[in-house]
Amino acid sequence: GDSVTQMEGPVTLSEEAFLTINCTYTATGYPSLFWYVQYPGEGLQLLLKATKADDKGSNKGFEATYRKETTSFHLEKGSVQVSDSAVYFCALRRQAGTALIFGKGTTLSVSS
Amino acid sequence: EAQVTQNPRYLITVTGKKLTVTCSQNMNHEYMSWYRQDPGLGLRQIYYSMNVEVTDKGDVPEGYKVSRKEKRNFPLILESPSPNQTSLYFCASSPPGTGLTGELFFGEGSRLTVL
């Protein structure tokens, strides 16, 4: 079945470091791909998305490119801030269905 | 303010005592869904609803019921809660017509503990 695999956390970085969180997926057809972020004590909110191959989603300095050849959607940011500390979820939505399938989440902790 | 509102935010209950977690959205969204979040498992879909009176099972529906009598409300019912339903629950909704590409709007979550 369809699935999303994210790198295990926690990821601990110093402020201004470069961030990569790996995400790969398994899916039939051409899913849409998403990154959601969950700040402490809050619900999830959409960070960025890409709906077709080679699309790049971007928001708040974060970027991810939909790579169909490697079935990947890695999240990157050039310079993280303490306020980026959160749990990040990679997700896909199947072409023929309605369920959003999530990865297990990656906790990011940024220290000053 | 556009939002998804869940209640209660925190609840401690005992095995077998029926409870309902309410969910309401004010964005006129057709699609609504319930997820549970557990450590090491991420988010898993419990039930979803494409529109009023239309509901369907997600990946982990056992032990739960839902109803969709009005567009804005989508309550989650635990008829006889058990300790393995201790979890963090999220309600989410999605705008009409967005289909594959639409984002989900999440509530703030309801932390349920079943003793």
Short mmCIF file of C-alpha atoms in Angstrom, two decimals:
data_model
loop_
_atom_site.label_atom_id
_atom_site.label_comp_id
_atom_site.label_asym_id
_atom_site.label_seq_id
_atom_site.Cartn_x
_atom_site.Cartn_y
_atom_site.Cartn_z
CA GLY A 1 0.00 0.00 0.00
CA ASP A 2 0.88 3.66 -0.15
CA SER A 3 3.29 4.89 2.50
CA VAL A 4 5.60 7.70 3.54
CA THR A 5 8.98 7.20 5.20
CA GLN A 6 10.74 10.01 7.03
CA MET A 7 14.13 10.12 8.67
CA GLU A 8 14.05 9.32 12.35
CA GLY A 9 14.54 12.15 14.78
CA PRO A 10 15.20 14.02 16.80
CA VAL A 11 17.28 16.36 14.70
CA THR A 12 19.26 18.79 16.81
CA LEU A 13 20.84 21.85 15.18
CA SER A 14 22.38 25.15 16.13
CA GLU A 15 20.79 28.35 14.92
CA GLU A 16 21.72 29.25 11.32
CA ALA A 17 22.63 25.65 10.44
CA PHE A 18 21.41 24.00 7.23
CA LEU A 19 18.47 21.64 7.57
CA THR A 20 17.53 18.58 5.55
CA ILE A 21 14.75 16.20 6.54
CA ASN A 22 14.49 13.25 4.18
CA CYS A 23 11.15 11.94 2.95
CA THR A 24 10.50 9.16 0.48
CA TYR A 25 7.19 7.73 -0.58
CA THR A 26 5.58 4.70 -2.12
CA ALA A 27 2.41 5.28 -4.07
CA THR A 28 0.61 4.28 -7.21
CA GLY A 29 -0.27 6.97 -9.67
CA TYR A 30 0.71 10.59 -9.14
CA PRO A 31 0.08 11.72 -5.59
CA SER A 32 0.30 15.23 -4.27
CA LEU A 33 2.98 15.72 -1.61
CA PHE A 34 2.89 17.89 1.49
CA TRP A 35 4.95 19.00 4.45
CA TYR A 36 3.04 19.86 7.61
CA VAL A 37 4.49 21.39 10.77
CA GLN A 38 3.27 20.96 14.33
CA TYR A 39 4.44 23.48 16.91
CA PRO A 40 4.29 22.46 20.58
CA GLY A 41 0.72 22.21 21.84
CA GLU A 42 -0.82 23.03 18.49
CA GLY A 43 -2.46 21.26 15.58
CA LEU A 44 -0.77 20.64 12.27
CA GLN A 45 -0.52 23.35 9.68
CA LEU A 46 0.47 23.17 6.06
CA LEU A 47 4.05 24.28 5.42
CA LEU A 48 4.29 23.64 1.69
CA LYS A 49 3.06 21.35 -1.05
CA ALA A 50 3.80 20.11 -4.57
CA THR A 51 1.27 18.56 -6.88
CA LYS A 52 3.32 17.21 -9.79
CA ALA A 53 6.79 15.98 -10.62
CA ASP A 54 9.57 18.59 -10.49
CA ASP A 55 7.34 21.09 -8.69
CA LYS A 56 9.06 22.96 -5.89
CA GLY A 57 7.05 23.99 -2.89
CA SER A 58 8.36 26.81 -0.71
CA ASN A 59 7.29 28.78 2.33
CA LYS A 60 9.00 30.62 5.22
CA GLY A 61 12.44 29.76 3.83
CA PHE A 62 11.66 26.04 3.58
CA GLU A 63 11.76 24.25 0.23
CA ALA A 64 11.03 20.78 -1.11
CA THR A 65 11.12 19.43 -4.66
CA TYR A 66 8.89 16.63 -5.91
CA ARG A 67 11.29 14.06 -7.42
CA LYS A 68 9.38 11.27 -9.10
CA GLU A 69 12.49 9.43 -10.26
CA THR A 70 13.68 9.00 -6.67
CA THR A 71 10.17 9.13 -5.10
CA SER A 72 11.42 11.76 -2.70
CA PHE A 73 10.29 15.09 -1.24
CA HIS A 74 13.10 16.22 1.06
CA LEU A 75 12.58 19.32 3.17
CA GLU A 76 15.41 21.89 3.28
CA LYS A 77 16.11 25.24 4.86
CA GLY A 78 19.30 27.17 4.50
CA SER A 79 19.43 28.75 7.96
CA VAL A 80 17.22 27.49 10.77
CA GLN A 81 15.99 29.57 13.69
CA VAL A 82 15.01 28.62 17.22
CA SER A 83 11.40 29.30 16.24
CA ASP A 84 11.60 26.46 13.69
CA SER A 85 11.68 23.93 16.51
CA ALA A 86 8.68 21.69 15.86
CA VAL A 87 7.62 18.31 14.52
CA TYR A 88 7.60 18.03 10.73
CA PHE A 89 5.38 15.58 8.88
CA CYS A 90 5.71 14.52 5.27
CA ALA A 91 2.43 13.39 3.70
CA LEU A 92 0.89 12.29 0.44
CA ARG A 93 -2.61 12.31 -0.93
CA ARG A 94 -3.41 9.49 -3.28
CA GLN A 95 -4.63 10.36 -6.70
CA ALA A 96 -7.76 8.27 -6.52
CA GLY A 97 -8.59 8.66 -2.84
CA THR A 98 -9.08 11.24 -0.19
CA ALA A 99 -6.91 10.08 2.68
CA LEU A 100 -3.81 12.07 3.57
CA ILE A 101 -1.13 9.52 4.49
CA PHE A 102 1.44 10.79 6.95
CA GLY A 103 4.94 9.81 7.81
CA LYS A 104 5.77 9.30 11.48
CA GLY A 105 7.12 12.81 11.93
CA THR A 106 10.57 14.23 12.60
CA THR A 107 11.25 16.36 15.66
CA LEU A 108 13.54 19.34 15.04
CA SER A 109 15.18 21.11 17.95
CA VAL A 110 17.16 24.30 17.26
CA SER A 111 19.31 25.88 19.94
CA SER A 112 20.75 29.37 20.05
CA GLU B 1 -11.63 33.76 12.17
CA ALA B 2 -11.55 30.60 10.06
CA GLN B 3 -10.95 27.64 12.29
CA VAL B 4 -11.60 24.06 13.29
CA THR B 5 -12.69 23.82 16.92
CA GLN B 6 -12.48 20.68 19.00
CA ASN B 7 -13.82 20.02 22.49
CA PRO B 8 -12.75 18.99 24.99
CA ARG B 9 -9.07 19.73 24.59
CA TYR B 10 -8.19 17.41 27.48
CA LEU B 11 -10.16 14.56 28.99
CA ILE B 12 -9.44 11.79 31.44
CA THR B 13 -12.08 9.08 31.59
CA VAL B 14 -12.52 5.46 32.63
CA THR B 15 -12.96 2.32 30.59
CA GLY B 16 -16.46 1.87 29.23
CA LYS B 17 -17.79 5.36 29.87
CA LYS B 18 -19.18 6.70 26.59
CA LEU B 19 -17.76 9.99 25.41
CA THR B 20 -18.03 12.34 22.46
CA VAL B 21 -15.38 14.66 21.09
CA THR B 22 -16.98 17.46 19.14
CA CYS B 23 -15.55 19.09 16.03
CA SER B 24 -16.90 22.17 14.32
CA GLN B 25 -15.58 24.18 11.36
CA ASN B 26 -16.75 27.58 10.18
CA MET B 27 -15.26 27.48 6.67
CA ASN B 28 -18.12 25.70 4.86
CA HIS B 29 -15.82 22.77 4.11
CA GLU B 30 -17.38 19.62 2.72
CA TYR B 31 -14.63 17.20 3.66
CA MET B 32 -13.92 16.44 7.33
CA SER B 33 -11.78 13.80 8.96
CA TRP B 34 -10.57 12.45 12.28
CA TYR B 35 -7.00 11.36 12.98
CA ARG B 36 -5.24 9.97 16.00
CA GLN B 37 -1.60 10.69 16.73
CA ASP B 38 0.49 8.21 18.66
CA PRO B 39 4.24 8.25 19.40
CA GLY B 40 6.20 6.42 16.75
CA LEU B 41 3.12 5.90 14.58
CA GLY B 42 2.45 9.39 13.25
CA LEU B 43 -1.11 10.28 12.31
CA ARG B 44 -3.62 7.66 11.29
CA GLN B 45 -7.03 8.35 9.86
CA ILE B 46 -10.02 7.07 11.85
CA TYR B 47 -13.03 8.20 9.80
CA TYR B 48 -13.76 10.76 7.16
CA SER B 49 -16.79 12.41 5.61
CA MET B 50 -17.12 13.73 2.09
CA ASN B 51 -20.32 15.63 2.87
CA VAL B 52 -23.45 15.61 5.03
CA GLU B 53 -24.70 12.09 5.72
CA VAL B 54 -21.68 10.58 3.91
CA THR B 55 -19.07 8.95 6.13
CA ASP B 56 -16.49 6.22 5.60
CA LYS B 57 -13.87 4.30 7.52
CA GLY B 58 -10.25 5.29 7.54
CA ASP B 59 -7.34 3.09 8.51
CA VAL B 60 -8.16 2.59 12.21
CA PRO B 61 -11.96 2.82 12.69
CA GLU B 62 -12.41 0.07 15.31
CA GLY B 63 -14.00 1.33 18.52
CA TYR B 64 -15.14 4.64 17.04
CA LYS B 65 -18.30 6.05 15.49
CA VAL B 66 -18.98 9.32 13.70
CA SER B 67 -21.96 11.19 12.37
CA ARG B 68 -22.37 14.07 9.92
CA LYS B 69 -25.83 15.53 10.29
CA GLU B 70 -24.73 19.08 9.56
CA LYS B 71 -21.99 20.36 7.31
CA ARG B 72 -20.10 22.17 10.05
CA ASN B 73 -20.07 19.41 12.71
CA PHE B 74 -18.36 16.03 12.76
CA PRO B 75 -18.38 14.48 16.25
CA LEU B 76 -16.26 11.46 17.17
CA ILE B 77 -17.99 8.98 19.46
CA LEU B 78 -16.33 6.39 21.66
CA GLU B 79 -19.16 4.12 22.78
CA SER B 80 -17.04 2.08 25.20
CA PRO B 81 -13.56 3.57 25.50
CA SER B 82 -10.61 1.32 26.26
CA PRO B 83 -7.05 2.18 27.37
CA ASN B 84 -5.70 1.57 23.84
CA GLN B 85 -7.73 4.59 22.72
CA THR B 86 -5.59 6.85 24.85
CA SER B 87 -4.23 9.21 22.23
CA LEU B 88 -4.13 12.70 20.79
CA TYR B 89 -7.02 13.23 18.40
CA PHE B 90 -7.21 15.74 15.57
CA CYS B 91 -10.16 16.85 13.52
CA ALA B 92 -9.44 18.30 10.09
CA SER B 93 -11.38 19.75 7.17
CA SER B 94 -10.72 20.55 3.54
CA PRO B 95 -12.28 23.07 1.16
CA PRO B 96 -14.77 21.91 -1.48
CA GLY B 97 -13.54 21.09 -4.94
CA THR B 98 -9.88 20.85 -3.96
CA GLY B 99 -9.78 17.09 -4.32
CA LEU B 100 -6.29 15.77 -4.59
CA THR B 101 -4.37 18.96 -3.99
CA GLY B 102 -6.26 20.61 -1.19
CA GLU B 103 -4.71 21.11 2.17
CA LEU B 104 -6.23 19.99 5.43
CA PHE B 105 -7.02 22.50 8.16
CA PHE B 106 -6.50 21.00 11.59
CA GLY B 107 -8.01 21.65 14.98
CA GLU B 108 -5.76 22.07 18.00
CA GLY B 109 -6.20 18.51 19.15
CA SER B 110 -7.95 16.66 21.98
CA ARG B 111 -5.80 14.68 24.38
CA LEU B 112 -7.76 11.71 25.70
CA THR B 113 -6.66 9.41 28.50
CA VAL B 114 -8.65 6.26 29.23
CA LEU B 115 -7.90 4.64 32.59
#
